[in-house]
Amino acid sequence: AGLATVAYQTENTVTNTGDKAWKEETGLLSIWLLGMFTPSDKTVIVVPFKAQPNAAAHIHDDYFGKISPEYLQVKDSLVLMKADGRSRGKIGLAPEVAIPMAGSIDTESGAITLILFSINPGGRYVNSKWEQQKEPYKGDVVNCYNDGPLEDGSQMGPFYELESSSDARPLAPGESVVYRQTTVHIEGDRAALDALAQRLWHTSIQDIAAAFDKK
């Protein structure tokens, strides 16, 4: 009650149409989905993860250099990332700690965006860091990106992204893998949005905003 919602799901298929099986040593494909959204000074990306002793080892924030505390906070079982489109940075969560949901919230209006996806806990995930790969199939399930100026001052956006990937499978000829992602936008009554934020992330909109108020 008090909320307006729109949601859509995409179903995506990749098929080995060749006559040879795909192998790790010659390359595997994954399906990568990303939603590109409008940033603001009040938007925060919120990514829940499984709280466990070694969780930090499976949360990566060095895709384009380490992200400063001004833009990235890890609190309890949440990764919070400022999404203002002014500082380029990307995070990723490995399948060991990822939960099949990531989102963002405009802490001024309370509007919430979510992506929902599936995770294969034992799957191979493509490592998408821009470097020569020592472990090309030890990558992340979910990624989030805040756009910002490049070294030469140019910029693609501004925008921010919520992204998810399928696992990469050694498909035999004729085999396929299907991957689905659901995107949800929710707006409406502030109190109802705050209640939803607490159900989703066990924290209030005010507390999410406060993570960056003094940074």
mmCIF file of C-alpha atoms in Angstrom:
data_model
loop_
_atom_site.group_PDB
_atom_site.id
_atom_site.type_symbol
_atom_site.label_atom_id
_atom_site.label_comp_id
_atom_site.label_asym_id
_atom_site.label_seq_id
_atom_site.Cartn_x
_atom_site.Cartn_y
_atom_site.Cartn_z
ATOM 1 C CA ALA A 1 0.000 0.000 0.000
ATOM 2 C CA GLY A 2 1.192 3.498 -0.842
ATOM 3 C CA LEU A 3 3.712 2.326 -3.431
ATOM 4 C CA ALA A 4 3.738 2.396 -7.237
ATOM 5 C CA THR A 5 5.830 -0.284 -8.937
ATOM 6 C CA VAL A 6 6.930 -1.136 -12.444
ATOM 7 C CA ALA A 7 9.029 -4.212 -13.196
ATOM 8 C CA TYR A 8 10.272 -6.148 -16.184
ATOM 9 C CA GLN A 9 12.212 -9.356 -16.716
ATOM 10 C CA THR A 10 14.565 -10.237 -19.554
ATOM 11 C CA GLU A 11 15.263 -13.818 -20.600
ATOM 12 C CA ASN A 12 18.573 -14.262 -22.396
ATOM 13 C CA THR A 13 20.020 -17.344 -24.087
ATOM 14 C CA VAL A 14 23.467 -18.199 -25.396
ATOM 15 C CA THR A 15 23.895 -21.343 -27.514
ATOM 16 C CA ASN A 16 26.944 -23.185 -28.779
ATOM 17 C CA THR A 17 26.062 -23.376 -32.477
ATOM 18 C CA GLY A 18 29.468 -24.755 -33.447
ATOM 19 C CA ASP A 19 30.712 -28.306 -33.775
ATOM 20 C CA LYS A 20 33.216 -28.211 -30.891
ATOM 21 C CA ALA A 21 32.643 -28.110 -27.135
ATOM 22 C CA TRP A 22 33.578 -24.922 -25.336
ATOM 23 C CA LYS A 23 36.477 -25.391 -22.898
ATOM 24 C CA GLU A 24 38.021 -23.248 -20.203
ATOM 25 C CA GLU A 25 41.392 -23.176 -21.933
ATOM 26 C CA THR A 26 39.935 -21.867 -25.197
ATOM 27 C CA GLY A 27 37.321 -19.544 -23.685
ATOM 28 C CA LEU A 28 33.867 -19.629 -22.110
ATOM 29 C CA LEU A 29 31.081 -17.071 -22.449
ATOM 30 C CA SER A 30 28.760 -15.605 -19.847
ATOM 31 C CA ILE A 31 25.672 -13.426 -20.217
ATOM 32 C CA TRP A 32 26.273 -9.958 -18.770
ATOM 33 C CA LEU A 33 23.302 -7.684 -18.080
ATOM 34 C CA LEU A 34 23.513 -4.094 -16.970
ATOM 35 C CA GLY A 35 21.004 -1.414 -16.187
ATOM 36 C CA MET A 36 22.150 2.172 -16.728
ATOM 37 C CA PHE A 37 20.411 4.767 -14.552
ATOM 38 C CA THR A 38 20.407 8.499 -13.888
ATOM 39 C CA PRO A 39 22.644 9.498 -10.953
ATOM 40 C CA SER A 40 22.103 12.199 -8.331
ATOM 41 C CA ASP A 41 23.853 13.591 -5.276
ATOM 42 C CA LYS A 42 21.322 11.718 -3.131
ATOM 43 C CA THR A 43 21.511 8.295 -4.816
ATOM 44 C CA VAL A 44 23.202 5.396 -3.028
ATOM 45 C CA ILE A 45 23.807 1.905 -4.424
ATOM 46 C CA VAL A 46 22.933 -0.778 -1.852
ATOM 47 C CA VAL A 47 24.267 -4.328 -2.243
ATOM 48 C CA PRO A 48 23.557 -6.897 0.482
ATOM 49 C CA PHE A 49 25.954 -9.794 1.026
ATOM 50 C CA LYS A 50 26.331 -12.863 3.215
ATOM 51 C CA ALA A 51 27.970 -11.865 6.469
ATOM 52 C CA GLN A 52 30.835 -14.264 7.126
ATOM 53 C CA PRO A 53 34.339 -13.957 8.595
ATOM 54 C CA ASN A 54 36.140 -13.736 5.249
ATOM 55 C CA ALA A 55 33.501 -11.717 3.394
ATOM 56 C CA ALA A 56 35.848 -8.811 2.640
ATOM 57 C CA ALA A 57 38.048 -11.084 0.514
ATOM 58 C CA HIS A 58 35.115 -11.602 -1.876
ATOM 59 C CA ILE A 59 34.157 -7.917 -2.234
ATOM 60 C CA HIS A 60 36.237 -6.165 -4.891
ATOM 61 C CA ASP A 61 36.530 -2.399 -5.320
ATOM 62 C CA ASP A 62 39.689 -2.140 -7.429
ATOM 63 C CA TYR A 63 38.346 -2.433 -10.986
ATOM 64 C CA PHE A 64 39.388 1.148 -11.783
ATOM 65 C CA GLY A 65 41.536 1.814 -8.731
ATOM 66 C CA LYS A 66 40.556 1.648 -5.074
ATOM 67 C CA ILE A 67 37.426 3.585 -4.118
ATOM 68 C CA SER A 68 37.737 6.132 -1.310
ATOM 69 C CA PRO A 69 35.548 6.037 1.843
ATOM 70 C CA GLU A 70 33.882 9.167 0.493
ATOM 71 C CA TYR A 71 32.214 6.906 -2.084
ATOM 72 C CA LEU A 72 32.248 3.425 -0.557
ATOM 73 C CA GLN A 73 31.194 2.107 2.847
ATOM 74 C CA VAL A 74 30.803 -1.483 4.054
ATOM 75 C CA LYS A 75 28.448 -1.744 7.021
ATOM 76 C CA ASP A 76 27.398 -5.037 8.597
ATOM 77 C CA SER A 77 26.149 -7.014 5.572
ATOM 78 C CA LEU A 78 25.694 -4.105 3.154
ATOM 79 C CA VAL A 79 27.947 -2.448 0.596
ATOM 80 C CA LEU A 80 26.971 1.198 0.148
ATOM 81 C CA MET A 81 28.304 3.155 -2.832
ATOM 82 C CA LYS A 82 27.571 6.764 -3.701
ATOM 83 C CA ALA A 83 26.087 7.032 -7.196
ATOM 84 C CA ASP A 84 26.471 10.680 -8.184
ATOM 85 C CA GLY A 85 28.118 10.142 -11.593
ATOM 86 C CA ARG A 86 31.134 12.215 -10.555
ATOM 87 C CA SER A 87 33.787 9.669 -9.611
ATOM 88 C CA ARG A 88 34.567 6.584 -11.677
ATOM 89 C CA GLY A 89 34.556 3.359 -9.687
ATOM 90 C CA LYS A 90 33.262 -0.197 -9.833
ATOM 91 C CA ILE A 91 32.630 -2.887 -7.250
ATOM 92 C CA GLY A 92 31.954 -6.601 -7.568
ATOM 93 C CA LEU A 93 30.805 -9.413 -5.278
ATOM 94 C CA ALA A 94 31.891 -13.010 -5.804
ATOM 95 C CA PRO A 95 29.415 -15.917 -5.618
ATOM 96 C CA GLU A 96 30.774 -16.887 -2.197
ATOM 97 C CA VAL A 97 29.091 -13.850 -0.598
ATOM 98 C CA ALA A 98 26.648 -12.506 -3.205
ATOM 99 C CA ILE A 99 22.898 -12.457 -2.616
ATOM 100 C CA PRO A 100 20.576 -12.517 -5.677
ATOM 101 C CA MET A 101 19.651 -8.842 -5.315
ATOM 102 C CA ALA A 102 21.280 -5.431 -5.707
ATOM 103 C CA GLY A 103 19.705 -2.019 -5.733
ATOM 104 C CA SER A 104 19.841 1.703 -5.241
ATOM 105 C CA ILE A 105 17.844 4.342 -3.438
ATOM 106 C CA ASP A 106 17.336 8.052 -3.856
ATOM 107 C CA THR A 107 17.580 9.076 -0.213
ATOM 108 C CA GLU A 108 15.759 12.335 -0.948
ATOM 109 C CA SER A 109 12.631 10.924 -2.633
ATOM 110 C CA GLY A 110 12.957 7.392 -1.272
ATOM 111 C CA ALA A 111 12.604 5.840 -4.744
ATOM 112 C CA ILE A 112 14.089 2.334 -4.897
ATOM 113 C CA THR A 113 15.473 0.397 -7.874
ATOM 114 C CA LEU A 114 16.283 -3.322 -7.648
ATOM 115 C CA ILE A 115 17.772 -5.996 -9.852
ATOM 116 C CA LEU A 116 16.964 -9.630 -9.053
ATOM 117 C CA PHE A 117 18.947 -12.486 -10.578
ATOM 118 C CA SER A 118 20.107 -16.065 -9.978
ATOM 119 C CA ILE A 119 23.427 -17.339 -8.624
ATOM 120 C CA ASN A 120 25.178 -20.653 -9.257
ATOM 121 C CA PRO A 121 27.245 -21.064 -6.049
ATOM 122 C CA GLY A 122 29.725 -23.455 -7.665
ATOM 123 C CA GLY A 123 29.752 -21.787 -11.064
ATOM 124 C CA ARG A 124 32.596 -20.246 -13.039
ATOM 125 C CA TYR A 125 32.192 -16.477 -13.301
ATOM 126 C CA VAL A 126 34.130 -14.427 -15.826
ATOM 127 C CA ASN A 127 36.725 -12.138 -14.276
ATOM 128 C CA SER A 128 36.003 -8.826 -16.005
ATOM 129 C CA LYS A 129 38.854 -6.748 -14.615
ATOM 130 C CA TRP A 130 40.793 -4.973 -17.351
ATOM 131 C CA GLU A 131 44.040 -6.904 -16.948
ATOM 132 C CA GLN A 132 45.717 -10.147 -17.937
ATOM 133 C CA GLN A 133 43.888 -12.818 -15.984
ATOM 134 C CA LYS A 134 45.585 -15.289 -13.665
ATOM 135 C CA GLU A 135 42.166 -16.708 -12.762
ATOM 136 C CA PRO A 136 39.827 -15.767 -15.638
ATOM 137 C CA TYR A 137 36.884 -17.750 -14.230
ATOM 138 C CA LYS A 138 37.084 -16.486 -10.654
ATOM 139 C CA GLY A 139 35.012 -13.358 -11.189
ATOM 140 C CA ASP A 140 31.996 -11.623 -9.725
ATOM 141 C CA VAL A 141 28.265 -12.327 -9.939
ATOM 142 C CA VAL A 142 27.088 -8.765 -9.346
ATOM 143 C CA ASN A 143 28.787 -5.488 -10.201
ATOM 144 C CA CYS A 144 27.903 -1.844 -9.642
ATOM 145 C CA TYR A 145 29.473 1.136 -11.384
ATOM 146 C CA ASN A 146 29.523 4.870 -10.736
ATOM 147 C CA ASP A 147 30.553 6.872 -13.765
ATOM 148 C CA GLY A 148 32.911 9.819 -13.642
ATOM 149 C CA PRO A 149 35.369 11.847 -15.699
ATOM 150 C CA LEU A 150 38.309 10.100 -17.356
ATOM 151 C CA GLU A 151 41.869 11.346 -17.043
ATOM 152 C CA ASP A 152 41.437 13.572 -20.096
ATOM 153 C CA GLY A 153 38.287 15.130 -18.628
ATOM 154 C CA SER A 154 35.878 13.426 -21.032
ATOM 155 C CA GLN A 155 32.953 11.387 -19.755
ATOM 156 C CA MET A 156 30.505 8.909 -21.246
ATOM 157 C CA GLY A 157 27.679 9.761 -18.871
ATOM 158 C CA PRO A 158 27.039 10.616 -16.188
ATOM 159 C CA PHE A 159 25.190 7.463 -15.138
ATOM 160 C CA TYR A 160 25.445 4.557 -12.719
ATOM 161 C CA GLU A 161 24.924 0.862 -13.345
ATOM 162 C CA LEU A 162 23.531 -2.209 -11.596
ATOM 163 C CA GLU A 163 24.902 -5.329 -13.294
ATOM 164 C CA SER A 164 24.678 -9.105 -13.010
ATOM 165 C CA SER A 165 26.237 -12.034 -14.866
ATOM 166 C CA SER A 166 25.465 -15.663 -15.514
ATOM 167 C CA ASP A 167 28.080 -18.291 -14.862
ATOM 168 C CA ALA A 168 30.224 -19.351 -17.833
ATOM 169 C CA ARG A 169 29.589 -22.959 -18.844
ATOM 170 C CA PRO A 170 31.506 -25.411 -21.095
ATOM 171 C CA LEU A 171 28.627 -25.982 -23.501
ATOM 172 C CA ALA A 172 28.657 -28.925 -25.874
ATOM 173 C CA PRO A 173 27.499 -28.333 -29.465
ATOM 174 C CA GLY A 174 23.800 -27.478 -29.426
ATOM 175 C CA GLU A 175 23.670 -26.790 -25.678
ATOM 176 C CA SER A 176 22.356 -23.502 -24.294
ATOM 177 C CA VAL A 177 22.288 -21.561 -21.062
ATOM 178 C CA VAL A 178 19.368 -19.292 -20.118
ATOM 179 C CA TYR A 179 19.759 -16.336 -17.762
ATOM 180 C CA ARG A 180 17.041 -14.068 -16.384
ATOM 181 C CA GLN A 181 17.196 -10.735 -14.618
ATOM 182 C CA THR A 182 14.301 -8.719 -13.206
ATOM 183 C CA THR A 183 14.441 -4.942 -12.786
ATOM 184 C CA VAL A 184 12.055 -3.223 -10.370
ATOM 185 C CA HIS A 185 11.372 0.496 -9.836
ATOM 186 C CA ILE A 186 9.389 1.532 -6.742
ATOM 187 C CA GLU A 187 8.244 4.981 -5.634
ATOM 188 C CA GLY A 188 5.519 6.476 -3.486
ATOM 189 C CA ASP A 189 4.831 7.231 0.158
ATOM 190 C CA ARG A 190 8.026 7.967 2.084
ATOM 191 C CA ALA A 191 7.029 5.960 5.165
ATOM 192 C CA ALA A 192 6.112 2.947 3.019
ATOM 193 C CA LEU A 193 9.432 3.207 1.149
ATOM 194 C CA ASP A 194 11.328 3.374 4.424
ATOM 195 C CA ALA A 195 9.506 0.273 5.668
ATOM 196 C CA LEU A 196 10.427 -1.508 2.441
ATOM 197 C CA ALA A 197 14.085 -0.457 2.762
ATOM 198 C CA GLN A 198 14.175 -1.954 6.243
ATOM 199 C CA ARG A 199 12.629 -5.203 4.997
ATOM 200 C CA LEU A 200 15.089 -5.440 2.094
ATOM 201 C CA TRP A 201 18.270 -4.226 3.767
ATOM 202 C CA HIS A 202 17.554 -4.103 7.540
ATOM 203 C CA THR A 203 18.379 -0.409 7.642
ATOM 204 C CA SER A 204 16.512 2.875 7.266
ATOM 205 C CA ILE A 205 16.728 5.425 4.465
ATOM 206 C CA GLN A 206 18.079 7.897 7.008
ATOM 207 C CA ASP A 207 20.911 5.553 7.985
ATOM 208 C CA ILE A 208 21.798 4.921 4.337
ATOM 209 C CA ALA A 209 21.980 8.665 3.698
ATOM 210 C CA ALA A 210 24.026 9.214 6.864
ATOM 211 C CA ALA A 211 26.772 6.898 5.589
ATOM 212 C CA PHE A 212 27.921 9.688 3.268
ATOM 213 C CA ASP A 213 26.666 12.828 5.004
ATOM 214 C CA LYS A 214 30.018 13.471 6.692
ATOM 215 C CA LYS A 215 32.303 11.889 4.093
#
